[in-house]
């Protein structure tokens, strides 16, 4: 199919230009605010290194958990006739639109030491999620997993299901069909959804500080460190923000390469 | 084609979420406009940037002020004093500044942003707060070390600096990995009332506000630290007349009475 490329009308281009400025100006703002001579030393203080390390670990774990637990859920949502599916999907996607701090309050109500579940976990297994890295990972997963689920579910619904039917008619069991046909077909979406979830987990702030607290080396991830450094050392806050910006932009640009320009 | 549009939609949502989370969330709040009273002719609105520990007391003071001056609207911006002074230095519009320490006021006087002399209008003290019933049996600052996760304010926020002073006076060191840091005193208190922090150091007024959700353990005078609260009118105020009237009201009998009701200590 060949398509004639026509330029959009000038007013549309102008309006789009304004929109681009809307997104670009804050970016330029933070770049010109950065104190480039101290960026490296600001990023290598022990506090900053702790936050970088912790953010990397917790966000990778959150993305991994999202893939491990989100894939079966996406499969169920895309393929099976579970009752009240819109409600179920709404429940799963809720953290995408909920203010993260509300998610943090909800997690706290459900899993703090004084809650029934949190108290039981502590008494039975000595497990405490609050003020622990496990709690930070949980908060990040809570907020990030919906991005994975929505991406993979969409891919499963959109793929050509005749290949699955063909495999099934040739005698493949359902799990085999999933592993040998469905998963390879949607692999790009698994990668894209995983990266989206990872980027979101990396930037998670509200749920983490509310539920897991702000403990150096344990739950003080990059965004929390930025927030705290704003009070004392703005150069350091900007330097840490630049890391988050660079990584997020890299993820989005690489996803675009995978998803929009491949035709 | 549908396979492609949904990840794009997810991307758009992500971009919007990032944009939303970057926006300033601390909007000014305003008390209910007061009912009719004697109107000496002041009108317009003023924005008061005040320390988070003043939240409840200043809301009441603002209501009283609006009752006396029905045409005046007082709006508050409560946050940590350090955040507020940064906002004002960055050009955020405000008419009055009331931080919880003199260091943050000095940042603005040094930058010639304060009109006239700031005045100390009230004081506050520190207190240890624990879970109701004090299950860990915390009696002194020394008991905080090793008791579990302790909630303190950020190191550069006034309540965090005061807490560090008190701990230093008592010769107590708490390992940083056992400290969760709240961005302002409200967040620091919440970690004890609603979170799993074993104890925290906040102002006496915050402990009073939390009621029976915490147990307050007072500090002996020789280790306690007195927080002083100055107030000043910003030279960039667009309504200096009303701003001065509000400052006078805070320093006057009625304002002082409200502050005392909330547990603040008179300035002199």
XYZ file of C-alpha atoms in Angstrom:
531
model
C 0.000 0.000 0.000
C 1.531 3.267 -1.069
C 0.470 6.471 0.560
C 1.062 10.009 -0.581
C 2.768 11.960 2.170
C 1.015 15.269 2.503
C 2.063 18.011 4.824
C -0.486 18.954 7.460
C -1.890 22.480 7.128
C 0.206 25.298 8.569
C -2.073 26.048 11.566
C -1.841 22.419 12.628
C 1.938 22.509 12.374
C 1.996 25.717 14.401
C -0.250 24.245 17.103
C 1.886 21.119 17.237
C 4.939 23.338 17.593
C 3.407 25.039 20.624
C 2.675 21.656 22.150
C 6.258 20.537 21.582
C 7.487 23.719 23.300
C 5.191 22.947 26.224
C 7.093 19.708 26.771
C 10.522 20.955 25.754
C 10.744 24.136 27.832
C 10.792 22.422 31.258
C 13.459 20.077 29.934
C 15.585 22.998 28.762
C 14.893 24.652 32.117
C 16.365 21.823 34.139
C 19.304 21.481 31.737
C 20.270 25.143 32.055
C 19.785 24.955 35.843
C 22.233 22.071 36.145
C 25.613 22.917 37.595
C 27.652 20.853 35.179
C 30.929 21.343 37.032
C 29.581 19.503 40.086
C 27.270 16.987 38.412
C 29.772 14.176 38.637
C 30.704 14.812 42.268
C 27.015 15.227 43.169
C 26.259 11.840 41.638
C 29.091 10.059 43.394
C 28.413 11.078 46.991
C 27.609 8.075 49.159
C 23.978 9.179 49.500
C 23.563 9.517 45.746
C 25.289 6.203 45.057
C 23.040 4.508 47.614
C 19.958 5.963 45.937
C 21.162 5.012 42.444
C 21.954 1.459 43.502
C 18.687 1.054 45.379
C 16.654 2.491 42.503
C 18.297 0.174 40.023
C 17.712 -2.926 42.167
C 14.149 -2.131 43.183
C 12.977 -1.027 39.734
C 14.461 -4.092 38.011
C 12.778 -6.322 40.611
C 9.484 -4.475 40.133
C 9.706 -4.909 36.343
C 10.565 -8.598 36.800
C 7.601 -9.134 39.132
C 5.378 -7.273 36.678
C 6.395 -9.642 33.885
C 6.125 -12.765 36.055
C 2.701 -11.955 37.482
C 1.391 -9.637 34.791
C 1.726 -12.060 31.871
C -0.720 -14.664 33.223
C -3.130 -11.875 34.126
C -2.895 -10.356 30.644
C -3.571 -13.796 29.203
C -6.683 -14.228 31.342
C -7.936 -10.749 30.507
C -7.294 -11.161 26.780
C -8.535 -14.692 26.239
C -10.866 -16.052 28.860
C -14.478 -15.240 29.587
C -14.080 -14.348 33.252
C -17.152 -12.694 34.739
C -17.154 -8.931 35.350
C -14.092 -8.462 33.180
C -14.447 -4.655 32.873
C -14.513 -4.416 36.649
C -11.500 -6.708 36.935
C -9.568 -4.730 34.354
C -10.519 -1.477 36.067
C -9.214 -2.830 39.359
C -5.901 -3.823 37.814
C -5.449 -0.564 35.925
C -6.560 1.645 38.821
C -2.993 2.398 40.002
C -2.339 4.062 36.619
C -4.774 6.869 37.358
C -4.811 6.832 41.149
C -2.527 9.383 42.823
C 0.419 7.214 43.887
C 0.245 8.612 47.407
C -3.276 7.176 47.682
C -1.869 3.825 46.602
C 0.709 4.216 49.371
C -1.972 4.937 51.958
C -3.911 1.879 50.800
C -0.813 -0.329 50.995
C -0.102 1.053 54.455
C -3.648 0.331 55.608
C -3.366 -3.226 54.311
C 0.211 -4.174 55.160
C 1.449 -2.003 58.045
C 2.390 -3.823 61.230
C -0.932 -2.835 62.766
C -3.018 -4.185 59.908
C -4.246 -7.795 60.114
C -2.194 -9.000 57.137
C 0.931 -7.004 57.982
C 0.722 -8.069 61.614
C 0.334 -11.715 60.608
C 3.274 -11.552 58.179
C 5.403 -10.128 60.956
C 4.306 -12.610 63.628
C 4.443 -15.676 61.392
C 7.484 -14.950 59.231
C 9.187 -11.977 60.863
C 8.520 -10.081 57.659
C 8.128 -6.313 57.742
C 7.380 -4.540 54.475
C 7.366 -0.963 55.776
C 10.794 0.716 55.906
C 12.199 -2.238 53.969
C 13.429 -2.553 50.397
C 10.798 -5.266 49.878
C 8.158 -2.644 50.653
C 9.692 -0.229 48.147
C 9.647 -2.979 45.502
C 6.024 -3.742 46.368
C 4.984 -0.098 46.055
C 6.806 0.226 42.731
C 5.248 -2.994 41.412
C 1.789 -1.834 42.481
C 2.150 1.329 40.423
C 4.141 -0.059 37.475
C 2.533 -3.441 36.714
C -0.627 -2.003 35.085
C 1.551 -0.499 32.340
C 2.839 -3.974 31.559
C -0.563 -5.649 31.737
C -2.263 -3.137 29.446
C 0.531 -3.393 26.872
C 0.636 -7.193 26.777
C -3.124 -7.647 26.923
C -3.476 -5.309 23.961
C -0.902 -7.254 21.991
C -2.619 -10.579 22.744
C -5.986 -9.264 21.644
C -4.553 -7.672 18.545
C -2.470 -10.606 17.311
C -3.711 -12.946 14.609
C -5.275 -15.705 16.673
C -5.509 -18.105 13.713
C -1.932 -19.192 14.406
C -3.006 -20.263 17.877
C -6.030 -22.051 16.398
C -3.812 -23.821 13.897
C -1.415 -24.969 16.612
C -4.323 -26.176 18.742
C -5.893 -28.044 15.836
C -2.576 -29.809 15.334
C -2.852 -31.110 18.880
C -0.797 -28.650 20.909
C -1.905 -28.207 24.522
C -2.971 -24.739 25.570
C 0.175 -24.064 27.558
C 2.275 -25.228 24.627
C 0.358 -22.920 22.290
C 1.024 -20.070 24.687
C 4.712 -20.853 24.977
C 5.443 -21.699 21.343
C 3.028 -19.433 19.421
C 1.530 -16.670 21.554
C 4.620 -15.654 23.494
C 6.981 -15.435 20.476
C 4.361 -13.383 18.614
C 3.907 -10.883 21.399
C 7.553 -10.874 22.510
C 8.098 -7.266 21.350
C 5.177 -6.201 23.545
C 6.562 -8.118 26.493
C 9.815 -6.219 26.093
C 8.059 -2.882 25.548
C 5.666 -3.416 28.476
C 8.528 -4.520 30.693
C 10.516 -1.420 29.832
C 7.509 0.844 30.419
C 6.936 -0.797 33.794
C 10.623 -0.464 34.622
C 10.666 3.239 33.720
C 7.554 3.846 35.792
C 9.006 1.919 38.738
C 12.212 3.927 38.489
C 10.260 7.156 38.775
C 7.905 5.964 41.525
C 7.700 8.396 44.424
C 4.353 8.816 46.190
C 3.483 5.211 46.974
C 7.062 4.425 47.977
C 7.543 7.293 50.446
C 4.079 6.784 51.925
C 4.268 3.020 52.324
C 7.950 2.168 52.582
C 9.191 5.399 54.140
C 12.365 7.338 53.428
C 15.218 5.339 54.933
C 18.707 5.824 53.519
C 20.009 2.746 51.718
C 16.754 0.841 52.203
C 13.889 2.778 50.700
C 15.399 6.120 49.663
C 15.272 5.650 45.896
C 16.319 8.297 43.373
C 13.041 10.253 43.328
C 12.993 10.347 47.144
C 16.596 11.516 47.202
C 15.724 14.264 44.718
C 12.870 15.389 46.952
C 15.056 15.443 50.059
C 18.029 17.085 48.338
C 15.798 19.917 47.111
C 15.830 21.103 50.720
C 19.576 21.157 51.092
C 21.518 20.826 47.891
C 19.647 21.861 44.775
C 22.597 21.109 42.521
C 22.524 17.515 43.719
C 18.752 17.349 43.271
C 19.099 18.559 39.685
C 21.971 16.147 39.007
C 19.887 13.196 40.243
C 16.916 14.460 38.222
C 19.096 14.463 35.116
C 19.786 10.767 35.608
C 16.055 10.032 35.830
C 15.363 12.219 32.809
C 18.066 10.643 30.702
C 16.997 7.105 31.527
C 13.298 7.804 30.983
C 13.925 9.539 27.679
C 16.157 6.689 26.562
C 13.435 4.147 27.358
C 10.729 6.100 25.553
C 12.884 6.787 22.507
C 13.920 3.156 22.233
C 10.295 2.042 22.587
C 9.273 4.389 19.846
C 11.852 2.833 17.596
C 10.359 -0.543 18.321
C 6.722 0.381 18.077
C 6.066 3.266 15.797
C 8.637 3.299 13.042
C 8.617 -0.430 12.330
C 5.846 -1.004 9.826
C -3.063 -2.398 13.688
C -4.666 -2.622 17.100
C -1.600 -4.293 18.475
C 0.210 -1.101 17.766
C -2.249 1.458 19.032
C -2.526 0.149 22.560
C 1.155 0.445 23.482
C 1.000 3.933 22.008
C -1.943 4.699 24.259
C 0.033 3.350 27.198
C 2.936 5.585 26.222
C 0.685 8.608 26.079
C -0.700 7.784 29.485
C 2.831 7.430 30.814
C 3.858 10.791 29.409
C 0.793 12.400 30.923
C 1.479 10.771 34.266
C 5.036 12.042 34.266
C 3.845 15.523 33.395
C 1.239 15.377 36.135
C 3.637 14.130 38.780
C 6.076 16.916 37.950
C 3.532 19.653 38.493
C 3.444 21.556 41.739
C 0.980 19.847 44.031
C 1.072 22.259 46.944
C -1.723 24.649 46.163
C -2.635 27.416 48.519
C -5.585 26.680 50.708
C -7.969 29.210 51.988
C -10.071 29.235 55.086
C -13.788 29.797 54.900
C -14.506 33.426 54.284
C -15.585 34.964 57.560
C -19.081 36.263 58.147
C -19.919 39.904 58.569
C -17.951 41.920 61.060
C -16.654 45.443 61.507
C -14.949 46.452 58.264
C -12.165 48.985 58.653
C -11.823 49.119 54.905
C -9.081 46.594 54.084
C -9.681 44.480 50.997
C -7.947 42.140 48.622
C -6.139 38.888 49.207
C -2.832 37.894 50.728
C -0.838 34.688 50.463
C 0.873 33.540 53.656
C 3.705 31.026 53.246
C 3.932 29.405 56.651
C 5.728 26.492 58.298
C 3.833 23.188 58.228
C 3.716 23.190 62.045
C 1.522 26.316 61.897
C -1.134 24.660 59.702
C -3.974 24.383 62.225
C -3.175 27.449 64.316
C -2.814 29.753 61.312
C -6.014 28.426 59.739
C -7.817 29.627 62.885
C -5.909 32.906 62.979
C -6.817 33.438 59.315
C -10.491 32.820 60.014
C -10.476 35.352 62.860
C -8.722 37.864 60.633
C -11.255 37.360 57.848
C -14.074 37.886 60.327
C -12.640 41.248 61.298
C -11.938 42.120 57.651
C -14.676 40.469 55.573
C -13.303 41.817 52.295
C -9.904 40.246 52.860
C -9.101 36.761 51.674
C -6.175 35.046 53.386
C -4.669 32.110 51.527
C -2.080 29.804 53.057
C 0.754 27.835 51.571
C 1.930 25.359 54.219
C 5.105 23.366 53.686
C 8.509 22.926 55.261
C 10.105 26.329 55.883
C 13.021 25.344 53.670
C 10.751 24.522 50.738
C 8.899 27.803 51.245
C 12.040 29.949 51.347
C 13.271 28.189 48.205
C 9.963 28.848 46.460
C 10.093 32.551 47.393
C 13.743 32.864 46.332
C 12.670 31.318 43.016
C 10.085 34.059 42.619
C 6.907 32.411 43.931
C 4.411 35.128 44.816
C 3.661 35.500 48.522
C 2.873 38.386 50.846
C 4.032 37.033 54.190
C 6.567 34.485 55.316
C 6.422 32.666 58.662
C 9.091 29.954 58.904
C 9.886 27.763 61.907
C 13.450 29.030 62.241
C 15.424 32.222 61.813
C 17.850 30.693 59.306
C 15.193 30.510 56.608
C 14.051 34.064 57.346
C 17.679 35.178 57.075
C 17.894 33.708 53.567
C 15.170 36.153 52.520
C 16.435 39.177 54.461
C 19.894 38.570 52.962
C 18.296 38.646 49.518
C 16.478 41.900 50.421
C 13.126 40.216 49.957
C 11.680 41.258 53.318
C 10.152 44.679 53.826
C 11.048 46.105 57.243
C 12.154 43.984 60.193
C 10.831 40.462 60.698
C 9.524 39.819 64.225
C 9.581 36.642 66.288
C 5.918 35.921 67.041
C 5.934 32.540 68.779
C 8.039 29.619 69.967
C 7.738 25.867 70.114
C 9.452 22.936 71.794
C 10.386 19.440 70.746
C 8.862 16.260 72.101
C 9.241 12.542 71.469
C 6.105 10.863 70.162
C 5.597 7.102 70.422
C 2.803 4.686 69.638
C -0.133 4.869 72.069
C 0.837 3.235 75.362
C 4.552 3.602 74.536
C 5.091 -0.148 73.949
C 8.859 0.269 73.525
C 9.115 2.055 76.867
C 10.889 5.104 75.467
C 11.719 7.574 78.219
C 14.714 9.522 76.904
C 16.403 10.413 73.630
C 18.953 7.685 74.311
C 16.158 5.098 74.166
C 15.567 6.010 70.518
C 18.849 4.454 69.407
C 18.243 0.821 68.582
C 14.492 0.962 69.274
C 13.513 0.473 65.633
C 12.815 2.914 62.824
C 12.591 6.489 64.122
C 10.827 9.235 62.186
C 12.714 12.530 61.946
C 12.355 15.534 59.673
C 14.737 16.053 56.752
C 18.163 17.175 57.941
C 17.859 20.661 56.445
C 14.239 21.278 57.450
C 13.910 23.268 60.731
C 12.340 20.406 62.724
C 15.131 18.111 61.495
C 17.841 20.594 62.457
C 16.299 21.125 65.895
C 16.047 17.348 66.414
C 19.700 16.938 65.435
C 20.616 19.663 67.967
C 18.688 17.938 70.729
C 20.233 14.554 69.924
C 23.699 16.132 69.896
C 23.067 17.790 73.262
C 22.041 14.423 74.693
C 25.050 12.750 73.057
C 22.813 10.300 71.194
C 23.533 8.956 67.716
C 20.854 7.130 65.762
C 22.052 5.125 62.815
C 20.870 6.719 59.566
C 19.586 3.338 58.362
C 17.087 3.405 61.247
C 15.756 6.846 60.379
C 12.920 7.597 58.006
C 12.921 11.256 57.045
C 9.738 13.227 56.512
C 9.817 16.197 54.225
C 8.012 18.349 56.760
C 6.845 17.891 60.343
C 3.417 16.692 59.202
C 4.913 13.811 57.207
C 7.240 13.028 60.111
C 4.305 12.741 62.518
C 2.259 10.664 60.061
C 5.009 8.028 59.939
C 4.296 7.429 63.653
C 0.507 7.862 63.688
C -0.277 5.907 60.515
C 2.997 4.222 59.643
C 5.258 1.762 61.372
C 7.793 4.176 62.828
C 8.398 3.307 66.487
C 8.813 6.909 67.556
C 9.564 10.348 66.207
C 10.708 13.797 67.249
C 8.206 16.548 66.438
C 7.004 19.799 67.958
C 4.897 19.817 71.123
C 2.079 21.374 69.072
C 2.062 18.450 66.619
C 1.934 15.923 69.431
C -1.054 17.809 70.886
C -2.743 17.766 67.478
C -2.302 14.003 67.140
C -4.204 13.511 70.416
C -4.416 9.898 71.545
C -2.913 8.564 68.336
C 0.472 9.098 69.975
C 1.964 9.246 73.418
C 4.158 12.275 74.067
C 7.387 11.876 76.050
C 8.688 15.296 77.028
C 12.375 16.149 76.889
C 14.248 17.536 79.872
C 15.014 21.237 79.538
C 18.765 20.771 79.238
C 18.469 18.813 75.989
C 15.359 20.413 74.543
C 15.592 22.998 71.804
C 13.375 26.030 71.478
C 12.142 26.708 67.969
C 11.587 30.379 67.191
C 9.106 31.512 64.539
C 9.686 34.880 62.854
C 7.162 36.557 60.561
C 7.859 39.163 57.903
C 6.166 40.980 55.040
C 7.706 40.356 51.635
C 8.914 43.423 49.783
C 7.348 41.996 46.629
C 3.903 41.899 48.243
C 1.167 43.348 46.063
C -0.933 44.129 49.120
C 1.508 45.391 51.759
C -1.226 47.135 53.753
C -3.207 43.941 54.325
C -0.015 41.939 54.849
C 1.085 44.306 57.644
C -2.374 44.137 59.190
C -2.175 40.330 59.233
C 1.303 40.450 60.805
C 0.002 42.847 63.487
C -2.932 40.532 64.100
C -0.607 37.548 64.618
C 1.560 39.559 67.027
C -1.489 41.040 68.783
C -3.550 39.648 71.647
C -6.073 37.726 69.590
C -3.458 35.995 67.421
C -1.307 35.130 70.422
C -4.312 33.648 72.209
C -5.044 31.286 69.307
C -1.394 30.218 69.122
C -1.376 29.546 72.877
C -4.515 27.405 72.472
C -2.569 25.188 70.087
C 0.306 24.814 72.545
C 2.726 27.396 71.190
C 4.903 29.261 73.696
C 4.711 33.079 73.709
C 7.643 34.836 72.075
C 8.657 36.874 75.106
